């Protein structure tokens, strides 16, 4: 795809951070002796990735704002544009030596995501999208799936862990959804879950208690691949509550009806 100058900057930053994380991932696989040492090491890898991305993006576009998971947010001189960055999505996978994690970089303009890059270095899969120009993975055009029968669909989610408050709601979703579909996956990287919906690998995804950096790039990828994204509660916005439903356009209504059902 012939992308904008901003997209090129985002891709270069994601690839450079990806090289650093791949080196650290090899190291962490040999470091399982002490979970404290491995945890500290991964946290340093995560912060180093954010620094690489932040340095590259702010050098190229000094006036844009910044929202990243590992550093302080900055209101830019240009208040209409900001980067939204997760330097390592799927940290728990990374720590456990599971090759399913990614870098997620989005550009927001006047409250709307206009450019997106998600890079999965372990599989060498680079997902990109710009508003109105479609979504691509390694230069191949992406389309959401066209499955319209729930019983043939697989869905991804994130299961609330470590005392998150939305476990009962998610267990309720699973009890309703699982008998009606072909399966539910929990692979541990929300950015890739959304990229996989865009790629037609998953038919849909939902999750609660997410942050903007987990979703920003993935939301544009799904839209540009012809899918729907919406807040879980219709009286809210996706970022406001950190809750999202994404799916191919054929199954969205049926899927959303199940996920939006409240316990009796
Ligand atoms: C996490 C992953 C995970 C989701 C969590 C996120 P992190 O991001 O996206 O799939 O279930 O809610 O916090 O911490 O690995 O960047
Ligand atoms: Ca994340
Ligand atoms: Ca992260």
PDB file of C-alpha atoms and ligand atoms in Angstrom:
ATOM      1  CA  UNK A   1       0.000   0.000   0.000  1.00  0.00           C
ATOM      2  CA  UNK A   2       1.163   3.568  -0.783  1.00  0.00           C
ATOM      3  CA  UNK A   3       0.818   5.144   2.664  1.00  0.00           C
ATOM      4  CA  UNK A   4       1.241   8.690   3.948  1.00  0.00           C
ATOM      5  CA  UNK A   5       4.476  10.096   5.406  1.00  0.00           C
ATOM      6  CA  UNK A   6       3.006   9.590   8.882  1.00  0.00           C
ATOM      7  CA  UNK A   7       2.356   5.917   8.178  1.00  0.00           C
ATOM      8  CA  UNK A   8       5.974   5.449   7.052  1.00  0.00           C
ATOM      9  CA  UNK A   9       7.201   7.036  10.296  1.00  0.00           C
ATOM     10  CA  UNK A  10       4.927   4.734  12.315  1.00  0.00           C
ATOM     11  CA  UNK A  11       6.114   1.621  10.439  1.00  0.00           C
ATOM     12  CA  UNK A  12       9.778   2.543  10.919  1.00  0.00           C
ATOM     13  CA  UNK A  13       9.229   3.078  14.651  1.00  0.00           C
ATOM     14  CA  UNK A  14       7.345  -0.229  15.022  1.00  0.00           C
ATOM     15  CA  UNK A  15      10.065  -2.155  13.158  1.00  0.00           C
ATOM     16  CA  UNK A  16      12.882  -0.629  15.207  1.00  0.00           C
ATOM     17  CA  UNK A  17      11.071  -1.337  18.502  1.00  0.00           C
ATOM     18  CA  UNK A  18      10.324  -4.827  17.148  1.00  0.00           C
ATOM     19  CA  UNK A  19      14.048  -5.551  16.656  1.00  0.00           C
ATOM     20  CA  UNK A  20      14.751  -4.521  20.238  1.00  0.00           C
ATOM     21  CA  UNK A  21      11.894  -6.653  21.609  1.00  0.00           C
ATOM     22  CA  UNK A  22      12.911  -9.727  19.561  1.00  0.00           C
ATOM     23  CA  UNK A  23      16.401  -9.556  21.096  1.00  0.00           C
ATOM     24  CA  UNK A  24      14.893  -9.261  24.566  1.00  0.00           C
ATOM     25  CA  UNK A  25      12.390 -12.056  23.887  1.00  0.00           C
ATOM     26  CA  UNK A  26      15.256 -14.471  23.101  1.00  0.00           C
ATOM     27  CA  UNK A  27      16.900 -13.411  26.348  1.00  0.00           C
ATOM     28  CA  UNK A  28      13.759 -13.810  28.453  1.00  0.00           C
ATOM     29  CA  UNK A  29      13.364 -17.390  27.243  1.00  0.00           C
ATOM     30  CA  UNK A  30      16.700 -18.171  28.991  1.00  0.00           C
ATOM     31  CA  UNK A  31      15.809 -16.220  32.073  1.00  0.00           C
ATOM     32  CA  UNK A  32      13.036 -18.245  33.660  1.00  0.00           C
ATOM     33  CA  UNK A  33      15.130 -19.096  36.743  1.00  0.00           C
ATOM     34  CA  UNK A  34      13.661 -16.317  38.844  1.00  0.00           C
ATOM     35  CA  UNK A  35      10.250 -14.910  38.070  1.00  0.00           C
ATOM     36  CA  UNK A  36      11.216 -11.603  39.735  1.00  0.00           C
ATOM     37  CA  UNK A  37      14.290 -11.228  37.489  1.00  0.00           C
ATOM     38  CA  UNK A  38      12.250 -12.157  34.398  1.00  0.00           C
ATOM     39  CA  UNK A  39       9.490  -9.702  35.386  1.00  0.00           C
ATOM     40  CA  UNK A  40      11.954  -6.851  35.881  1.00  0.00           C
ATOM     41  CA  UNK A  41      13.679  -7.695  32.608  1.00  0.00           C
ATOM     42  CA  UNK A  42      10.393  -7.629  30.669  1.00  0.00           C
ATOM     43  CA  UNK A  43       9.389  -4.370  32.265  1.00  0.00           C
ATOM     44  CA  UNK A  44      12.720  -2.859  31.098  1.00  0.00           C
ATOM     45  CA  UNK A  45      12.172  -4.280  27.582  1.00  0.00           C
ATOM     46  CA  UNK A  46       8.702  -2.717  27.523  1.00  0.00           C
ATOM     47  CA  UNK A  47       9.988   0.710  28.631  1.00  0.00           C
ATOM     48  CA  UNK A  48      12.883   0.510  26.121  1.00  0.00           C
ATOM     49  CA  UNK A  49      10.401  -0.226  23.319  1.00  0.00           C
ATOM     50  CA  UNK A  50       8.297   2.789  24.273  1.00  0.00           C
ATOM     51  CA  UNK A  51      11.384   5.024  24.359  1.00  0.00           C
ATOM     52  CA  UNK A  52      12.415   3.940  20.843  1.00  0.00           C
ATOM     53  CA  UNK A  53       8.929   4.664  19.508  1.00  0.00           C
ATOM     54  CA  UNK A  54       8.499   7.915  21.407  1.00  0.00           C
ATOM     55  CA  UNK A  55      11.907   9.246  20.336  1.00  0.00           C
ATOM     56  CA  UNK A  56      11.252   8.459  16.663  1.00  0.00           C
ATOM     57  CA  UNK A  57       7.711   9.791  16.563  1.00  0.00           C
ATOM     58  CA  UNK A  58       8.375  12.968  18.537  1.00  0.00           C
ATOM     59  CA  UNK A  59      11.514  13.731  16.570  1.00  0.00           C
ATOM     60  CA  UNK A  60       9.539  13.485  13.335  1.00  0.00           C
ATOM     61  CA  UNK A  61       6.406  15.251  14.643  1.00  0.00           C
ATOM     62  CA  UNK A  62       7.399  17.404  17.635  1.00  0.00           C
ATOM     63  CA  UNK A  63       3.995  19.116  17.873  1.00  0.00           C
ATOM     64  CA  UNK A  64       1.803  16.031  18.215  1.00  0.00           C
ATOM     65  CA  UNK A  65       0.463  14.890  21.596  1.00  0.00           C
ATOM     66  CA  UNK A  66       1.343  11.560  23.191  1.00  0.00           C
ATOM     67  CA  UNK A  67      -0.535   8.815  25.024  1.00  0.00           C
ATOM     68  CA  UNK A  68       1.576   5.728  25.723  1.00  0.00           C
ATOM     69  CA  UNK A  69       1.215   2.995  28.318  1.00  0.00           C
ATOM     70  CA  UNK A  70       4.670   3.362  29.856  1.00  0.00           C
ATOM     71  CA  UNK A  71       5.275   7.120  29.995  1.00  0.00           C
ATOM     72  CA  UNK A  72       3.574  10.390  30.885  1.00  0.00           C
ATOM     73  CA  UNK A  73       0.938  11.704  28.468  1.00  0.00           C
ATOM     74  CA  UNK A  74       1.667  14.989  26.718  1.00  0.00           C
ATOM     75  CA  UNK A  75      -0.770  17.488  25.259  1.00  0.00           C
ATOM     76  CA  UNK A  76       0.833  18.541  21.962  1.00  0.00           C
ATOM     77  CA  UNK A  77       1.227  22.075  20.630  1.00  0.00           C
ATOM     78  CA  UNK A  78      -1.046  20.739  17.930  1.00  0.00           C
ATOM     79  CA  UNK A  79      -4.053  19.747  20.085  1.00  0.00           C
ATOM     80  CA  UNK A  80      -5.775  17.980  17.169  1.00  0.00           C
ATOM     81  CA  UNK A  81      -3.249  15.166  16.787  1.00  0.00           C
ATOM     82  CA  UNK A  82      -1.845  12.587  19.168  1.00  0.00           C
ATOM     83  CA  UNK A  83      -0.060   9.273  19.051  1.00  0.00           C
ATOM     84  CA  UNK A  84      -1.633   6.412  21.019  1.00  0.00           C
ATOM     85  CA  UNK A  85       0.956   3.701  21.653  1.00  0.00           C
ATOM     86  CA  UNK A  86       1.228   0.329  23.356  1.00  0.00           C
ATOM     87  CA  UNK A  87       4.944  -0.544  23.108  1.00  0.00           C
ATOM     88  CA  UNK A  88       4.298  -4.192  24.049  1.00  0.00           C
ATOM     89  CA  UNK A  89       0.822  -5.684  23.972  1.00  0.00           C
ATOM     90  CA  UNK A  90       0.701  -9.241  25.306  1.00  0.00           C
ATOM     91  CA  UNK A  91       3.277  -8.687  28.067  1.00  0.00           C
ATOM     92  CA  UNK A  92       2.260 -11.833  29.937  1.00  0.00           C
ATOM     93  CA  UNK A  93       2.805 -13.931  26.794  1.00  0.00           C
ATOM     94  CA  UNK A  94       6.208 -12.281  26.307  1.00  0.00           C
ATOM     95  CA  UNK A  95       7.173 -13.063  29.915  1.00  0.00           C
ATOM     96  CA  UNK A  96       6.160 -16.711  29.509  1.00  0.00           C
ATOM     97  CA  UNK A  97       8.013 -17.195  26.235  1.00  0.00           C
ATOM     98  CA  UNK A  98       4.798 -17.354  24.176  1.00  0.00           C
ATOM     99  CA  UNK A  99       5.390 -15.815  20.723  1.00  0.00           C
ATOM    100  CA  UNK A 100       2.143 -13.829  20.590  1.00  0.00           C
ATOM    101  CA  UNK A 101       2.683 -10.146  21.357  1.00  0.00           C
ATOM    102  CA  UNK A 102       2.808  -6.936  19.370  1.00  0.00           C
ATOM    103  CA  UNK A 103       3.555  -3.244  19.131  1.00  0.00           C
ATOM    104  CA  UNK A 104       0.559  -1.006  18.516  1.00  0.00           C
ATOM    105  CA  UNK A 105       0.788   2.570  17.204  1.00  0.00           C
ATOM    106  CA  UNK A 106      -2.187   4.750  16.261  1.00  0.00           C
ATOM    107  CA  UNK A 107      -2.543   8.339  15.155  1.00  0.00           C
ATOM    108  CA  UNK A 108      -5.621  10.211  16.331  1.00  0.00           C
ATOM    109  CA  UNK A 109      -6.838  13.359  14.547  1.00  0.00           C
ATOM    110  CA  UNK A 110      -9.665  15.395  16.101  1.00  0.00           C
ATOM    111  CA  UNK A 111     -10.721  12.436  18.230  1.00  0.00           C
ATOM    112  CA  UNK A 112     -10.726   9.943  15.357  1.00  0.00           C
ATOM    113  CA  UNK A 113      -8.125   7.264  14.606  1.00  0.00           C
ATOM    114  CA  UNK A 114      -6.741   7.962  11.118  1.00  0.00           C
ATOM    115  CA  UNK A 115      -3.652   5.727  10.891  1.00  0.00           C
ATOM    116  CA  UNK A 116      -2.753   2.402  12.509  1.00  0.00           C
ATOM    117  CA  UNK A 117       0.205   0.044  12.693  1.00  0.00           C
ATOM    118  CA  UNK A 118       0.311  -3.242  14.603  1.00  0.00           C
ATOM    119  CA  UNK A 119       3.519  -5.266  14.292  1.00  0.00           C
ATOM    120  CA  UNK A 120       3.852  -8.892  15.406  1.00  0.00           C
ATOM    121  CA  UNK A 121       7.628  -9.453  15.090  1.00  0.00           C
ATOM    122  CA  UNK A 122       7.591 -13.127  16.122  1.00  0.00           C
ATOM    123  CA  UNK A 123       5.447 -13.954  13.053  1.00  0.00           C
ATOM    124  CA  UNK A 124       6.752 -11.087  10.933  1.00  0.00           C
ATOM    125  CA  UNK A 125       3.216  -9.798  10.395  1.00  0.00           C
ATOM    126  CA  UNK A 126       2.821  -6.059   9.892  1.00  0.00           C
ATOM    127  CA  UNK A 127      -0.749  -4.737   9.902  1.00  0.00           C
ATOM    128  CA  UNK A 128      -1.391  -1.222   8.623  1.00  0.00           C
ATOM    129  CA  UNK A 129      -4.414   0.943   7.866  1.00  0.00           C
ATOM    130  CA  UNK A 130      -5.253   4.512   7.039  1.00  0.00           C
ATOM    131  CA  UNK A 131      -8.726   5.993   7.173  1.00  0.00           C
ATOM    132  CA  UNK A 132     -10.377   5.545   3.785  1.00  0.00           C
ATOM    133  CA  UNK A 133      -7.495   3.527   2.274  1.00  0.00           C
ATOM    134  CA  UNK A 134      -8.196  -0.012   3.493  1.00  0.00           C
ATOM    135  CA  UNK A 135      -6.296  -2.360   5.796  1.00  0.00           C
ATOM    136  CA  UNK A 136      -3.300  -4.497   4.853  1.00  0.00           C
ATOM    137  CA  UNK A 137      -1.083  -7.218   6.313  1.00  0.00           C
ATOM    138  CA  UNK A 138       2.386  -7.415   4.737  1.00  0.00           C
ATOM    139  CA  UNK A 139       0.959  -5.604   1.678  1.00  0.00           C
ATOM    140  CA  UNK A 140      -1.946  -7.991   1.315  1.00  0.00           C
ATOM    141  CA  UNK A 141      -5.410  -6.386   1.484  1.00  0.00           C
ATOM    142  CA  UNK A 142      -7.429  -7.475   4.512  1.00  0.00           C
ATOM    143  CA  UNK A 143     -11.136  -8.315   4.602  1.00  0.00           C
ATOM    144  CA  UNK A 144     -13.131  -9.392   7.618  1.00  0.00           C
ATOM    145  CA  UNK A 145     -14.727 -12.843   7.334  1.00  0.00           C
ATOM    146  CA  UNK A 146     -18.201 -13.212   5.863  1.00  0.00           C
ATOM    147  CA  UNK A 147     -19.548 -15.904   8.193  1.00  0.00           C
ATOM    148  CA  UNK A 148     -23.128 -15.112   9.160  1.00  0.00           C
ATOM    149  CA  UNK A 149     -24.073 -18.218  11.175  1.00  0.00           C
ATOM    150  CA  UNK A 150     -23.118 -18.003  14.853  1.00  0.00           C
ATOM    151  CA  UNK A 151     -22.506 -21.733  15.052  1.00  0.00           C
ATOM    152  CA  UNK A 152     -19.650 -21.407  12.502  1.00  0.00           C
ATOM    153  CA  UNK A 153     -18.014 -18.375  14.135  1.00  0.00           C
ATOM    154  CA  UNK A 154     -15.078 -18.164  16.508  1.00  0.00           C
ATOM    155  CA  UNK A 155     -14.709 -15.208  18.835  1.00  0.00           C
ATOM    156  CA  UNK A 156     -11.821 -13.841  20.876  1.00  0.00           C
ATOM    157  CA  UNK A 157     -11.907 -12.127  24.229  1.00  0.00           C
ATOM    158  CA  UNK A 158      -9.751 -11.279  27.218  1.00  0.00           C
ATOM    159  CA  UNK A 159     -10.574 -13.073  30.457  1.00  0.00           C
ATOM    160  CA  UNK A 160     -10.315 -10.667  33.392  1.00  0.00           C
ATOM    161  CA  UNK A 161      -7.324 -11.625  35.540  1.00  0.00           C
ATOM    162  CA  UNK A 162      -5.760 -10.602  38.854  1.00  0.00           C
ATOM    163  CA  UNK A 163      -8.832  -9.237  40.588  1.00  0.00           C
ATOM    164  CA  UNK A 164     -10.341  -7.317  37.657  1.00  0.00           C
ATOM    165  CA  UNK A 165     -13.937  -6.429  38.462  1.00  0.00           C
ATOM    166  CA  UNK A 166     -15.576  -7.592  35.238  1.00  0.00           C
ATOM    167  CA  UNK A 167     -15.029 -11.340  35.683  1.00  0.00           C
ATOM    168  CA  UNK A 168     -18.713 -12.080  36.544  1.00  0.00           C
ATOM    169  CA  UNK A 169     -19.914 -10.134  33.466  1.00  0.00           C
ATOM    170  CA  UNK A 170     -17.441 -11.986  31.227  1.00  0.00           C
ATOM    171  CA  UNK A 171     -18.404 -15.380  32.673  1.00  0.00           C
ATOM    172  CA  UNK A 172     -22.022 -14.503  31.958  1.00  0.00           C
ATOM    173  CA  UNK A 173     -21.083 -13.640  28.341  1.00  0.00           C
ATOM    174  CA  UNK A 174     -19.267 -16.955  27.971  1.00  0.00           C
ATOM    175  CA  UNK A 175     -22.226 -18.941  29.335  1.00  0.00           C
ATOM    176  CA  UNK A 176     -24.487 -17.314  26.726  1.00  0.00           C
ATOM    177  CA  UNK A 177     -22.069 -17.318  23.818  1.00  0.00           C
ATOM    178  CA  UNK A 178     -20.227 -20.628  24.005  1.00  0.00           C
ATOM    179  CA  UNK A 179     -23.208 -22.935  23.342  1.00  0.00           C
ATOM    180  CA  UNK A 180     -24.114 -20.775  20.316  1.00  0.00           C
ATOM    181  CA  UNK A 181     -20.759 -20.623  18.473  1.00  0.00           C
ATOM    182  CA  UNK A 182     -17.780 -22.676  17.226  1.00  0.00           C
ATOM    183  CA  UNK A 183     -15.399 -21.530  19.961  1.00  0.00           C
ATOM    184  CA  UNK A 184     -13.891 -18.738  22.023  1.00  0.00           C
ATOM    185  CA  UNK A 185     -10.155 -17.942  22.141  1.00  0.00           C
ATOM    186  CA  UNK A 186      -8.117 -16.051  24.768  1.00  0.00           C
ATOM    187  CA  UNK A 187      -4.698 -15.470  23.234  1.00  0.00           C
ATOM    188  CA  UNK A 188      -3.632 -12.568  25.449  1.00  0.00           C
ATOM    189  CA  UNK A 189      -2.982  -9.596  23.155  1.00  0.00           C
ATOM    190  CA  UNK A 190      -5.963  -7.338  22.503  1.00  0.00           C
ATOM    191  CA  UNK A 191      -4.242  -5.472  19.651  1.00  0.00           C
ATOM    192  CA  UNK A 192      -3.703  -8.772  17.813  1.00  0.00           C
ATOM    193  CA  UNK A 193      -7.253  -9.919  18.619  1.00  0.00           C
ATOM    194  CA  UNK A 194      -8.528  -6.881  16.702  1.00  0.00           C
ATOM    195  CA  UNK A 195      -5.986  -7.359  13.900  1.00  0.00           C
ATOM    196  CA  UNK A 196      -7.189 -10.978  13.565  1.00  0.00           C
ATOM    197  CA  UNK A 197     -10.798  -9.807  13.223  1.00  0.00           C
ATOM    198  CA  UNK A 198      -9.612  -7.490  10.431  1.00  0.00           C
ATOM    199  CA  UNK A 199      -7.788 -10.425   8.820  1.00  0.00           C
ATOM    200  CA  UNK A 200     -10.909 -12.643   8.949  1.00  0.00           C
ATOM    201  CA  UNK A 201      -9.211 -15.117  11.307  1.00  0.00           C
ATOM    202  CA  UNK A 202     -11.607 -14.381  14.154  1.00  0.00           C
ATOM    203  CA  UNK A 203     -15.209 -13.510  13.331  1.00  0.00           C
ATOM    204  CA  UNK A 204     -15.498 -11.197  16.326  1.00  0.00           C
ATOM    205  CA  UNK A 205     -13.909  -9.929  19.550  1.00  0.00           C
ATOM    206  CA  UNK A 206     -15.140  -8.309  22.738  1.00  0.00           C
ATOM    207  CA  UNK A 207     -13.446  -7.263  25.938  1.00  0.00           C
ATOM    208  CA  UNK A 208     -13.938  -5.051  29.005  1.00  0.00           C
ATOM    209  CA  UNK A 209     -11.467  -2.991  31.065  1.00  0.00           C
ATOM    210  CA  UNK A 210      -9.195  -2.125  28.155  1.00  0.00           C
ATOM    211  CA  UNK A 211      -7.192   1.073  27.694  1.00  0.00           C
ATOM    212  CA  UNK A 212      -7.111   3.250  24.559  1.00  0.00           C
ATOM    213  CA  UNK A 213      -3.599   1.989  23.640  1.00  0.00           C
ATOM    214  CA  UNK A 214      -4.827  -1.647  23.593  1.00  0.00           C
ATOM    215  CA  UNK A 215      -7.478  -0.843  20.987  1.00  0.00           C
ATOM    216  CA  UNK A 216      -6.774   2.362  19.056  1.00  0.00           C
ATOM    217  CA  UNK A 217      -4.875   0.879  16.097  1.00  0.00           C
ATOM    218  CA  UNK A 218      -6.963  -2.311  15.996  1.00  0.00           C
ATOM    219  CA  UNK A 219     -10.252  -0.416  15.788  1.00  0.00           C
ATOM    220  CA  UNK A 220      -9.189   1.299  12.559  1.00  0.00           C
ATOM    221  CA  UNK A 221      -7.914  -1.987  11.112  1.00  0.00           C
ATOM    222  CA  UNK A 222     -11.307  -3.652  11.677  1.00  0.00           C
ATOM    223  CA  UNK A 223     -13.217  -0.708  10.185  1.00  0.00           C
ATOM    224  CA  UNK A 224     -10.952  -0.475   7.160  1.00  0.00           C
ATOM    225  CA  UNK A 225     -11.296  -4.228   6.594  1.00  0.00           C
ATOM    226  CA  UNK A 226     -15.079  -3.806   6.379  1.00  0.00           C
ATOM    227  CA  UNK A 227     -16.017  -4.774   9.950  1.00  0.00           C
ATOM    228  CA  UNK A 228     -17.986  -3.019  12.689  1.00  0.00           C
ATOM    229  CA  UNK A 229     -16.706  -1.774  16.027  1.00  0.00           C
ATOM    230  CA  UNK A 230     -18.946  -0.424  18.786  1.00  0.00           C
ATOM    231  CA  UNK A 231     -19.039   0.242  22.505  1.00  0.00           C
ATOM    232  CA  UNK A 232     -20.427  -2.600  24.577  1.00  0.00           C
ATOM    233  CA  UNK A 233     -22.982  -0.244  26.146  1.00  0.00           C
ATOM    234  CA  UNK A 234     -24.720   1.825  23.526  1.00  0.00           C
ATOM    235  CA  UNK A 235     -24.956   4.891  25.804  1.00  0.00           C
ATOM    236  CA  UNK A 236     -21.163   5.148  26.049  1.00  0.00           C
ATOM    237  CA  UNK A 237     -18.068   5.358  23.829  1.00  0.00           C
ATOM    238  CA  UNK A 238     -15.418   2.668  23.357  1.00  0.00           C
ATOM    239  CA  UNK A 239     -12.622   4.652  25.025  1.00  0.00           C
ATOM    240  CA  UNK A 240     -14.808   6.057  27.817  1.00  0.00           C
ATOM    241  CA  UNK A 241     -15.569   2.675  29.385  1.00  0.00           C
ATOM    242  CA  UNK A 242     -12.777   0.637  27.778  1.00  0.00           C
ATOM    243  CA  UNK A 243     -15.324  -1.858  26.444  1.00  0.00           C
ATOM    244  CA  UNK A 244     -15.537  -2.945  22.839  1.00  0.00           C
ATOM    245  CA  UNK A 245     -17.393  -5.254  20.478  1.00  0.00           C
ATOM    246  CA  UNK A 246     -15.875  -5.831  17.019  1.00  0.00           C
ATOM    247  CA  UNK A 247     -17.027  -8.254  14.348  1.00  0.00           C
ATOM    248  CA  UNK A 248     -17.601  -8.868  10.682  1.00  0.00           C
ATOM    249  CA  UNK A 249     -20.631  -6.902   9.496  1.00  0.00           C
ATOM    250  CA  UNK A 250     -22.723 -10.026   8.790  1.00  0.00           C
ATOM    251  CA  UNK A 251     -22.553 -11.420  12.342  1.00  0.00           C
ATOM    252  CA  UNK A 252     -22.215  -8.180  14.334  1.00  0.00           C
ATOM    253  CA  UNK A 253     -25.887  -7.764  15.320  1.00  0.00           C
ATOM    254  CA  UNK A 254     -26.365 -11.382  16.454  1.00  0.00           C
ATOM    255  CA  UNK A 255     -23.074 -11.373  18.365  1.00  0.00           C
ATOM    256  CA  UNK A 256     -23.675  -7.969  19.977  1.00  0.00           C
ATOM    257  CA  UNK A 257     -27.187  -8.997  21.064  1.00  0.00           C
ATOM    258  CA  UNK A 258     -25.688 -11.866  23.096  1.00  0.00           C
ATOM    259  CA  UNK A 259     -22.867  -9.799  24.605  1.00  0.00           C
ATOM    260  CA  UNK A 260     -25.194  -6.915  25.499  1.00  0.00           C
ATOM    261  CA  UNK A 261     -27.674  -9.185  27.325  1.00  0.00           C
ATOM    262  CA  UNK A 262     -27.713  -8.487  31.044  1.00  0.00           C
ATOM    263  CA  UNK A 263     -28.108 -11.308  33.568  1.00  0.00           C
ATOM    264  CA  UNK A 264     -31.796 -11.960  34.440  1.00  0.00           C
TER     265      UNK A 264
HETATM  266  C1  LIG B   1      -3.152  -6.654  27.875  1.00  0.00           C
HETATM  267  C2  LIG B   1      -3.499  -7.543  26.703  1.00  0.00           C
HETATM  268  C3  LIG B   1      -4.545  -8.573  27.100  1.00  0.00           C
HETATM  269  C4  LIG B   1      -5.789  -7.925  27.688  1.00  0.00           C
HETATM  270  C5  LIG B   1      -5.405  -7.018  28.850  1.00  0.00           C
HETATM  271  C6  LIG B   1      -4.383  -5.972  28.400  1.00  0.00           C
HETATM  272  P1  LIG B   1      -0.657  -5.618  28.019  1.00  0.00           P
HETATM  273  O1  LIG B   1      -2.209  -5.645  27.486  1.00  0.00           O
HETATM  274  O2  LIG B   1      -3.987  -6.806  25.616  1.00  0.00           O
HETATM  275  O3  LIG B   1      -4.963  -9.357  26.001  1.00  0.00           O
HETATM  276  O4  LIG B   1      -6.668  -8.922  28.133  1.00  0.00           O
HETATM  277  O5  LIG B   1      -6.549  -6.377  29.330  1.00  0.00           O
HETATM  278  O6  LIG B   1      -4.033  -5.164  29.507  1.00  0.00           O
HETATM  279  O7  LIG B   1      -0.729  -5.393  29.503  1.00  0.00           O
HETATM  280  O8  LIG B   1      -0.070  -6.912  27.662  1.00  0.00           O
HETATM  281  O9  LIG B   1      -0.119  -4.451  27.270  1.00  0.00           O
HETATM  282 CA1  LIG B   2      -1.967  -3.697  26.045  1.00  0.00          CA
HETATM  283 CA1  LIG B   3       1.520  -2.945  27.140  1.00  0.00          CA
END
